[in-house]
Amino acid sequence: MAKVRSVQCRWSAHTDYRNLLMLSAMSVLGGHVQRAIVMGGSYAGLFAARVLSDYAEEVVVLEPDEIGQNGIGSRAPQRQQLHALLAMGLAQLETWFPAITQELVDAGAPLGEGDDVQFYVDDRLKAPVSGARMLGATRPFLEAHLRRRVTSLENVRILRLQVGGLVFDGDRVAGVVTAAPDGTRGEVIDAGLVVDAMGRSSRLGSWLAQHGWEGPATDRMHIDLGYATATFQRGSELGGTVIAHSSPGPASGYLPTLTEAGALAAVEGDRWSVVLAGYAHHRPGTDADAFLARMGRCVDPLRKVADNCSMIGDVKTFHFAAGQRRSFSRLRRFPGGLVVVGDALCSVNPVYGQGLTLAALEANCLAAHLRSADSWRGPAMGYFRRAEAVADAAWQISSIADLAQPHVTGPYPAGYRLIRRMADMVTTASVIDSGVNSVYMDVVNMVKHPRALSSPQVIGRAVRVLLAR
């Protein structure tokens, strides 16, 4: 059984975070493999398939869900919740899928820049940041465009099959055992590389154990989060606003006393997508009237939508019990020919909107590994070290904020009280000062590592701002 470890925020000193983030789709410099299999065809799986198409003669994506042209399937209900594409996520999307931003905009996705992107803390609009840029789109819409791009590649195909287990050849994974969506056993498909993109419910740990391999150590942060998304007809009520995000801050003890936590995005089809979030007993429900009443306690943009726009369809809820992070790089033994991406590797609190961006960055790490590895046959520890460094950064952002919730009881990382005090100070200063907020938003958007917020320059400026106030 996998050992469950206490939460620790690790960072490898020898790893250059910026290099991890800014890799590009370069020409193939490493070796190649005849076939690569991606287990899972949602966002992380599609990104992995795009990367592998540069290295494998054939890429087979196995996805059991019947996903329609609208990008919606039945096996991943969270697809219909509002998702954020952070600045780094948009940059990675443009790198691996050139001109896709314009394609999405032409298809109806609004692109927000400057004042079109608004962040609030405790009902106060944060200081402006130059260069802010975010795309408004639903996840099904975004995935549908990625799926068309990926399937247009000559060496990629998607099969509606689920995976029932791994096939081993000595100390390496050599393929998968497939099954039809109804569970009927299928064929064995051999591969030189297998990618687990099956999400939080991945059965990789049990499959490894069946063949005598140790499972990864797992960190868990129990947060008991609930969130709900509703769609509204969009008019001119908010002018050019594309994104508005509101969260409680230090002044309210991270509880929704001054304003409710929520966000909205202008999305394709002249619609608003609105999400509300709450913890434990304050989780939102499916009642439309209660949802509208709660929007009335949010920041001004959400109140205006509640007052002026018609709701389309039902309120859809989702429960996120715990964040989890799996560590493979510390295993003494691990089979070759196997990597893990997306939520199967690390799944953090979705209110911070890091999931799509984290999946793209892990695909970047896979590209770096494939370019630098002497052989694909050995354990992909180079990949796991890179990917876990990026995942640790996302985990650090979310876990420090999660631990501020009174119902979240830890485990706490070393030096938590000091880290929390500095984080509260920088958050408060970011509402007032554009300089502090610029660094703060770079960290939120995964452009910079969280340690940037504890630099002497940022802390010093935050202190001066708060003293002047």
Coordinates of C-alpha atoms in Angstrom, one line a residue:
M1 CA 0.0 0.0 0.0
A2 CA 1.2 3.5 -0.7
K3 CA 2.4 5.4 2.3
V4 CA 0.6 8.6 3.2
R5 CA 3.0 11.4 4.1
S6 CA 2.6 14.7 5.9
V7 CA 2.2 17.7 3.7
Q8 CA 5.6 19.2 2.8
C9 CA 6.3 22.0 0.3
R10 CA 9.4 20.8 -1.5
W11 CA 11.6 22.6 -4.0
S12 CA 14.7 21.3 -5.7
A13 CA 17.4 23.9 -5.5
H14 CA 19.1 22.7 -8.7
T15 CA 15.9 23.1 -10.7
D16 CA 15.4 26.3 -12.7
Y17 CA 11.7 27.0 -12.4
R18 CA 11.6 29.4 -15.3
N19 CA 13.3 26.8 -17.6
L20 CA 10.6 24.3 -16.6
L21 CA 7.8 26.7 -17.5
M22 CA 9.2 28.2 -20.8
L23 CA 10.1 25.1 -22.8
S24 CA 8.7 25.2 -26.3
A25 CA 7.6 22.7 -28.9
M26 CA 11.1 22.3 -30.4
S27 CA 12.1 19.8 -33.0
V28 CA 12.8 16.3 -31.8
L29 CA 16.3 15.9 -30.4
G30 CA 16.0 12.7 -28.5
G31 CA 15.1 9.2 -29.5
H32 CA 11.7 7.9 -30.7
V33 CA 9.4 5.1 -29.9
Q34 CA 7.1 3.2 -32.2
R35 CA 3.9 3.6 -30.1
A36 CA 2.9 5.6 -27.1
I37 CA -0.4 5.1 -25.2
V38 CA -2.2 7.8 -23.3
M39 CA -4.7 6.5 -20.8
G40 CA -7.3 9.2 -20.6
G41 CA -8.4 11.8 -23.2
S42 CA -9.4 14.9 -21.2
Y43 CA -7.2 18.0 -21.0
A44 CA -4.1 16.5 -19.5
G45 CA -4.3 13.5 -21.9
L46 CA -4.7 15.7 -24.9
F47 CA -1.7 17.8 -24.0
A48 CA 0.4 14.7 -23.4
A49 CA -0.7 13.3 -26.8
R50 CA 0.3 16.6 -28.5
V51 CA 3.8 16.4 -27.0
L52 CA 4.2 12.7 -27.8
S53 CA 3.2 13.3 -31.4
D54 CA 6.6 14.8 -31.9
Y55 CA 8.4 11.7 -30.6
A56 CA 6.3 8.6 -31.3
E57 CA 5.5 7.1 -34.6
E58 CA 2.0 6.4 -33.3
V59 CA 0.1 7.9 -30.4
V60 CA -3.1 6.1 -29.2
V61 CA -5.4 7.9 -26.7
L62 CA -7.7 5.6 -24.8
E63 CA -10.8 7.3 -23.5
P64 CA -13.9 5.3 -22.3
D65 CA -16.2 8.4 -22.1
E66 CA -18.4 9.1 -25.1
I67 CA -17.6 12.8 -25.5
G68 CA -19.8 14.7 -28.0
Q69 CA -18.9 17.5 -30.3
N70 CA -19.8 19.9 -27.5
G71 CA -16.9 18.4 -25.4
I72 CA -19.2 17.1 -22.6
G73 CA -19.1 13.5 -21.4
S74 CA -20.8 11.7 -18.6
R75 CA -17.7 10.4 -16.7
A76 CA -16.2 13.8 -15.6
P77 CA -19.0 16.0 -14.2
Q78 CA -16.5 18.6 -13.2
R79 CA -16.1 19.5 -16.9
Q80 CA -19.2 21.6 -16.6
Q81 CA -17.9 23.7 -13.7
L82 CA -16.2 27.0 -14.5
H83 CA -12.5 26.5 -15.1
A84 CA -9.8 29.1 -15.3
L85 CA -7.0 29.3 -17.8
L86 CA -4.2 31.1 -16.0
A87 CA -1.7 33.3 -17.9
M88 CA 0.9 30.6 -18.0
G89 CA -1.7 28.1 -19.1
L90 CA -2.7 30.3 -22.0
A91 CA 1.0 30.8 -22.9
Q92 CA 1.5 27.0 -23.0
L93 CA -1.6 26.5 -25.0
E94 CA -0.4 29.0 -27.6
T95 CA 3.0 27.3 -27.7
W96 CA 1.8 23.8 -28.3
F97 CA -1.2 24.7 -30.4
P98 CA -0.1 27.7 -32.5
A99 CA -2.8 30.3 -33.3
I100 CA -5.4 28.5 -31.1
T101 CA -6.2 31.7 -29.1
Q102 CA -7.4 33.4 -32.3
E103 CA -9.3 30.2 -33.2
L104 CA -11.1 30.2 -29.9
V105 CA -11.8 34.0 -30.1
D106 CA -13.2 33.6 -33.6
A107 CA -15.4 30.8 -32.3
G108 CA -16.8 33.1 -29.6
A109 CA -14.5 33.0 -26.6
P110 CA -13.9 36.5 -25.2
L111 CA -10.3 37.5 -24.5
G112 CA -9.8 39.9 -21.6
E113 CA -6.9 42.3 -21.2
G114 CA -6.1 45.0 -18.7
D115 CA -9.2 46.2 -16.8
D116 CA -11.3 43.4 -18.4
V117 CA -9.7 41.1 -15.8
Q118 CA -10.7 42.0 -12.2
F119 CA -9.7 40.4 -8.9
Y120 CA -11.3 41.4 -5.6
V121 CA -10.3 40.6 -2.0
D122 CA -12.8 41.3 0.8
D123 CA -15.0 43.3 -1.7
R124 CA -12.1 45.6 -2.7
L125 CA -10.8 45.7 -6.3
K126 CA -7.1 44.9 -6.3
A127 CA -4.5 47.3 -7.6
P128 CA -4.2 47.2 -11.4
V129 CA -1.5 45.1 -13.1
S130 CA -0.3 45.8 -16.6
G131 CA -0.3 43.0 -19.1
A132 CA -3.2 41.1 -17.5
R133 CA -4.6 38.7 -20.1
M134 CA -7.2 35.9 -19.7
L135 CA -9.4 33.9 -22.0
G136 CA -13.1 33.3 -21.1
A137 CA -14.2 29.9 -22.2
T138 CA -15.9 26.8 -20.8
R139 CA -13.8 23.7 -20.4
P140 CA -15.9 21.6 -22.8
F141 CA -15.5 24.3 -25.5
L142 CA -11.7 24.4 -24.9
E143 CA -11.3 20.6 -24.9
A144 CA -13.4 20.3 -28.0
H145 CA -11.0 22.5 -29.9
L146 CA -7.9 20.7 -28.5
R147 CA -9.4 17.4 -29.4
R148 CA -9.9 18.5 -33.0
R149 CA -6.3 19.8 -33.1
V150 CA -4.9 16.5 -31.7
T151 CA -7.0 14.2 -33.8
S152 CA -6.0 16.1 -36.9
L153 CA -2.4 15.0 -36.3
E154 CA -1.5 12.2 -38.7
N155 CA 0.0 9.9 -36.0
V156 CA -2.6 10.3 -33.3
R157 CA -5.9 8.4 -32.9
I158 CA -8.4 8.3 -30.1
L159 CA -10.2 5.0 -29.2
R160 CA -13.2 4.6 -27.0
L161 CA -11.7 2.0 -24.7
Q162 CA -10.9 1.9 -21.0
V163 CA -7.8 0.4 -19.5
G164 CA -8.1 -2.7 -17.3
G165 CA -4.4 -3.1 -16.4
L166 CA -0.8 -2.9 -17.4
V167 CA 1.4 -5.4 -19.3
F168 CA 5.0 -5.8 -18.1
D169 CA 8.1 -7.0 -19.9
G170 CA 10.6 -7.5 -17.1
D171 CA 11.2 -4.2 -15.3
R172 CA 9.3 -2.0 -17.8
V173 CA 5.7 -1.4 -18.9
A174 CA 5.2 -2.8 -22.3
G175 CA 1.5 -2.1 -23.0
V176 CA -2.0 -2.1 -21.6
V177 CA -5.0 -4.4 -21.3
T178 CA -8.1 -2.7 -22.7
A179 CA -11.7 -3.2 -22.1
A180 CA -14.9 -2.0 -23.8
P181 CA -16.8 0.8 -22.0
D182 CA -19.2 -1.9 -20.7
G183 CA -16.3 -3.7 -19.0
T184 CA -15.9 -6.5 -21.6
R185 CA -12.3 -7.5 -21.8
G186 CA -10.6 -6.3 -24.9
E187 CA -7.2 -6.7 -26.5
V188 CA -3.6 -6.1 -25.3
I189 CA -2.0 -3.1 -27.0
D190 CA 1.7 -2.9 -26.8
A191 CA 3.6 0.3 -26.4
G192 CA 7.1 1.8 -25.8
L193 CA 5.7 4.4 -23.4
V194 CA 2.4 4.5 -21.4
V195 CA 1.1 7.8 -19.9
D196 CA -1.4 7.7 -17.0
A197 CA -3.8 10.6 -17.5
M198 CA -6.7 9.0 -15.8
G199 CA -7.2 11.7 -13.1
R200 CA -7.7 11.4 -9.4
S201 CA -9.4 8.0 -9.7
S202 CA -6.4 6.4 -11.4
R203 CA -5.9 2.8 -10.5
L204 CA -2.2 2.9 -11.2
G205 CA -1.2 2.2 -7.6
S206 CA -3.2 -1.0 -7.4
W207 CA -1.9 -2.1 -10.9
L208 CA 1.7 -1.6 -9.8
A209 CA 1.1 -3.5 -6.6
Q210 CA -0.3 -6.4 -8.6
H211 CA 3.0 -6.8 -10.3
G212 CA 5.1 -6.4 -7.2
W213 CA 5.9 -2.7 -7.5
E214 CA 5.7 -0.1 -4.6
G215 CA 3.1 2.6 -5.0
P216 CA 3.9 6.3 -4.7
A217 CA 3.8 8.2 -1.4
T218 CA 0.8 10.4 -1.3
D219 CA 0.1 13.7 0.4
R220 CA -3.5 14.6 1.2
M221 CA -5.1 17.9 2.4
H222 CA -8.7 17.4 3.5
I223 CA -10.5 20.6 2.7
D224 CA -14.2 19.6 2.2
L225 CA -14.9 22.1 -0.6
G226 CA -18.1 22.5 -2.5
Y227 CA -18.7 24.6 -5.6
A228 CA -21.5 25.2 -8.0
T229 CA -21.7 26.7 -11.5
A230 CA -24.7 28.4 -13.2
T231 CA -24.9 29.9 -16.7
F232 CA -26.6 33.2 -17.6
Q233 CA -27.5 35.0 -20.7
R234 CA -24.9 37.8 -21.3
G235 CA -25.6 41.3 -22.4
S236 CA -23.9 44.7 -21.9
E237 CA -24.4 44.8 -18.2
L238 CA -20.7 44.6 -17.3
G239 CA -19.2 46.4 -20.3
G240 CA -16.0 44.8 -21.4
T241 CA -15.5 42.7 -18.2
V242 CA -14.3 39.1 -19.1
I243 CA -13.1 37.8 -15.7
A244 CA -14.2 38.9 -12.2
H245 CA -12.9 36.9 -9.2
S246 CA -13.6 37.5 -5.5
S247 CA -12.1 35.8 -2.5
P248 CA -12.1 36.5 1.3
G249 CA -8.9 37.7 2.7
P250 CA -7.0 38.2 5.9
A251 CA -9.3 41.0 7.0
S252 CA -12.2 38.5 7.2
G253 CA -10.3 35.7 8.7
Y254 CA -10.7 33.9 5.3
L255 CA -14.4 33.4 6.1
P256 CA -17.1 34.9 3.8
T257 CA -18.1 37.6 6.3
L258 CA -17.6 40.6 4.0
T259 CA -18.5 39.0 0.7
E260 CA -19.1 35.5 -0.8
A261 CA -16.3 33.7 -2.6
G262 CA -17.1 33.4 -6.3
A263 CA -16.1 34.2 -9.9
L264 CA -17.6 34.8 -13.3
A265 CA -16.3 34.6 -16.8
A266 CA -17.7 35.8 -20.1
V267 CA -17.7 32.7 -22.2
E268 CA -18.7 31.6 -25.7
G269 CA -22.3 31.8 -26.8
D270 CA -22.9 35.3 -25.2
R271 CA -23.1 33.7 -21.8
W272 CA -21.8 34.3 -18.3
S273 CA -20.5 31.3 -16.4
V274 CA -20.7 31.9 -12.6
V275 CA -19.2 29.8 -9.9
L276 CA -19.7 30.0 -6.1
A277 CA -17.6 28.2 -3.6
G278 CA -17.7 27.3 0.1
Y279 CA -16.3 24.9 2.6
A280 CA -17.9 22.4 5.0
H281 CA -21.4 23.5 6.0
H282 CA -21.2 26.6 3.7
R283 CA -21.1 24.6 0.5
P284 CA -23.5 25.9 -2.2
G285 CA -26.4 23.7 -3.3
T286 CA -28.5 23.2 -6.5
D287 CA -31.4 25.5 -5.6
A288 CA -31.5 28.3 -8.2
D289 CA -33.1 30.9 -5.8
A290 CA -30.5 30.2 -3.1
F291 CA -27.8 30.6 -5.8
L292 CA -29.1 34.0 -6.9
A293 CA -29.4 35.1 -3.3
R294 CA -25.8 34.1 -2.6
M295 CA -24.7 36.0 -5.8
G296 CA -26.4 39.0 -4.2
R297 CA -23.9 38.8 -1.4
C298 CA -20.9 38.8 -3.8
V299 CA -18.9 41.6 -5.4
D300 CA -20.6 44.1 -7.7
P301 CA -20.1 42.3 -11.0
L302 CA -21.8 39.1 -9.7
R303 CA -24.6 41.1 -8.2
K304 CA -25.3 42.8 -11.5
V305 CA -25.5 39.5 -13.3
A306 CA -27.9 38.1 -10.7
D307 CA -30.1 41.2 -11.0
N308 CA -30.1 41.6 -14.8
C309 CA -29.5 38.3 -16.5
S310 CA -31.6 35.2 -17.0
M311 CA -30.3 31.9 -15.7
I312 CA -29.9 29.2 -18.4
G313 CA -30.4 25.6 -17.2
D314 CA -29.8 24.2 -13.8
V315 CA -27.2 24.9 -11.1
K316 CA -24.5 22.1 -11.2
T317 CA -22.6 21.2 -8.0
F318 CA -19.4 19.4 -7.3
H319 CA -17.7 18.2 -4.1
F320 CA -14.0 18.2 -3.7
A321 CA -13.1 16.4 -0.5
A322 CA -9.3 16.6 -0.5
G323 CA -6.3 17.7 -2.5
Q324 CA -3.7 15.0 -3.2
R325 CA -0.2 14.8 -4.5
R326 CA 1.7 11.6 -5.5
S327 CA 5.5 11.4 -5.4
F328 CA 7.2 9.0 -7.7
S329 CA 10.7 10.5 -7.8
R330 CA 11.6 9.2 -4.3
L331 CA 10.7 5.6 -5.1
R332 CA 13.7 3.2 -5.0
R333 CA 12.3 1.2 -7.8
F334 CA 10.0 2.2 -10.6
P335 CA 9.2 0.5 -14.0
G336 CA 10.5 2.0 -17.2
G337 CA 8.1 3.1 -19.9
L338 CA 5.6 4.8 -17.6
V339 CA 4.8 8.5 -16.7
V340 CA 1.9 10.2 -14.9
V341 CA 0.3 13.5 -15.7
G342 CA -2.6 15.7 -14.6
D343 CA -4.7 15.0 -11.6
A344 CA -3.3 11.5 -11.4
L345 CA -0.1 13.2 -10.3
C346 CA -1.3 16.2 -8.4
S347 CA -4.8 17.5 -7.7
V348 CA -5.1 20.8 -5.8
N349 CA -8.0 22.9 -4.6
P350 CA -9.8 24.0 -7.7
V351 CA -10.8 27.4 -6.4
Y352 CA -7.2 28.6 -7.4
G353 CA -7.8 27.5 -11.0
Q354 CA -4.4 25.8 -11.4
G355 CA -5.5 22.4 -12.8
L356 CA -5.5 23.2 -16.6
T357 CA -2.2 25.1 -16.3
L358 CA -0.6 22.4 -14.2
A359 CA -1.5 19.8 -16.8
A360 CA 0.1 21.9 -19.6
L361 CA 3.3 22.4 -17.6
E362 CA 3.6 18.7 -16.9
A363 CA 3.3 18.1 -20.6
N364 CA 6.2 20.6 -21.0
C365 CA 8.2 18.5 -18.5
L366 CA 7.5 15.4 -20.5
A367 CA 8.9 17.1 -23.6
A368 CA 12.0 18.1 -21.7
H369 CA 12.5 14.6 -20.5
L370 CA 12.0 13.0 -23.9
R371 CA 14.5 15.4 -25.4
S372 CA 17.1 14.7 -22.7
A373 CA 16.7 11.0 -21.9
D374 CA 19.2 8.6 -23.4
S375 CA 16.6 5.9 -23.5
W376 CA 12.9 5.6 -22.9
R377 CA 13.3 2.1 -21.5
G378 CA 14.5 3.2 -18.0
P379 CA 12.4 4.8 -15.2
A380 CA 11.4 8.3 -16.2
M381 CA 12.8 9.9 -13.0
G382 CA 14.0 12.9 -15.0
Y383 CA 10.4 13.6 -15.9
F384 CA 9.1 13.0 -12.4
R385 CA 11.7 15.4 -10.8
R386 CA 10.7 18.1 -13.2
A387 CA 6.9 17.6 -13.0
E388 CA 6.9 17.2 -9.2
A389 CA 8.8 20.5 -8.9
V390 CA 6.1 22.3 -10.8
A391 CA 3.4 20.4 -8.8
D392 CA 5.0 21.3 -5.5
A393 CA 4.8 25.0 -6.5
A394 CA 1.0 24.7 -7.1
W395 CA 0.6 22.7 -3.9
Q396 CA 2.4 25.3 -1.9
I397 CA 0.1 28.1 -3.2
S398 CA -3.1 26.1 -2.4
S399 CA -2.1 24.4 0.9
I400 CA -1.0 27.6 2.6
A401 CA -4.3 29.2 1.8
D402 CA -6.3 26.0 2.6
L403 CA -4.7 25.8 6.1
A404 CA -6.1 29.3 6.8
Q405 CA -9.6 27.8 6.8
P406 CA -10.6 27.0 10.4
H407 CA -11.9 23.5 9.6
V408 CA -8.7 22.4 7.9
T409 CA -6.5 21.0 10.6
G410 CA -3.3 20.2 8.8
P411 CA -0.8 18.7 8.7
Y412 CA 1.2 21.9 8.7
P413 CA 4.5 22.5 6.9
A414 CA 7.5 23.6 8.9
G415 CA 7.4 27.4 9.6
Y416 CA 3.7 27.7 8.8
R417 CA 3.0 30.5 11.2
L418 CA 5.7 32.7 9.7
I419 CA 4.7 31.7 6.1
R420 CA 1.1 32.5 6.9
R421 CA 1.9 35.9 8.4
M422 CA 4.0 36.9 5.4
A423 CA 1.3 35.7 3.0
D424 CA -1.4 37.7 4.8
M425 CA 0.8 40.8 4.7
V426 CA 1.5 40.5 1.0
T427 CA -2.1 39.7 0.2
T428 CA -3.3 42.9 2.0
A429 CA -0.6 45.0 0.3
S430 CA -1.5 43.6 -3.1
V431 CA -4.9 45.2 -2.8
I432 CA -3.3 48.6 -2.5
D433 CA -0.1 48.5 -4.4
S434 CA 0.4 47.6 -8.1
G435 CA 4.0 46.6 -7.6
V436 CA 3.2 44.0 -4.9
N437 CA 0.2 42.9 -6.8
S438 CA 2.2 42.3 -10.0
V439 CA 4.4 39.8 -8.2
Y440 CA 1.4 38.3 -6.4
M441 CA -0.5 37.8 -9.7
D442 CA 2.6 36.3 -11.4
V443 CA 2.6 33.7 -8.6
V444 CA -1.1 33.1 -8.8
N445 CA -0.8 32.7 -12.6
M446 CA 2.1 30.2 -12.1
V447 CA 4.6 32.5 -14.0
K448 CA 6.8 32.8 -10.9
H449 CA 7.5 30.4 -8.0
P450 CA 5.8 31.1 -4.7
R451 CA 9.1 31.9 -3.1
A452 CA 9.0 35.2 -5.1
L453 CA 6.4 36.4 -2.5
S454 CA 8.9 36.0 0.3
S455 CA 11.8 37.8 -1.4
P456 CA 13.3 40.7 0.6
Q457 CA 12.2 43.2 -2.1
V458 CA 8.5 42.1 -2.0
I459 CA 8.3 41.8 1.8
G460 CA 10.0 45.2 2.2
R461 CA 7.7 46.9 -0.2
A462 CA 4.6 45.3 1.4
V463 CA 5.8 46.6 4.8
R464 CA 6.3 50.1 3.5
V465 CA 2.9 50.1 1.8
L466 CA 1.1 48.9 5.0
L467 CA 3.0 51.4 7.2
A468 CA 2.1 54.2 4.9
R469 CA -1.6 53.2 5.0

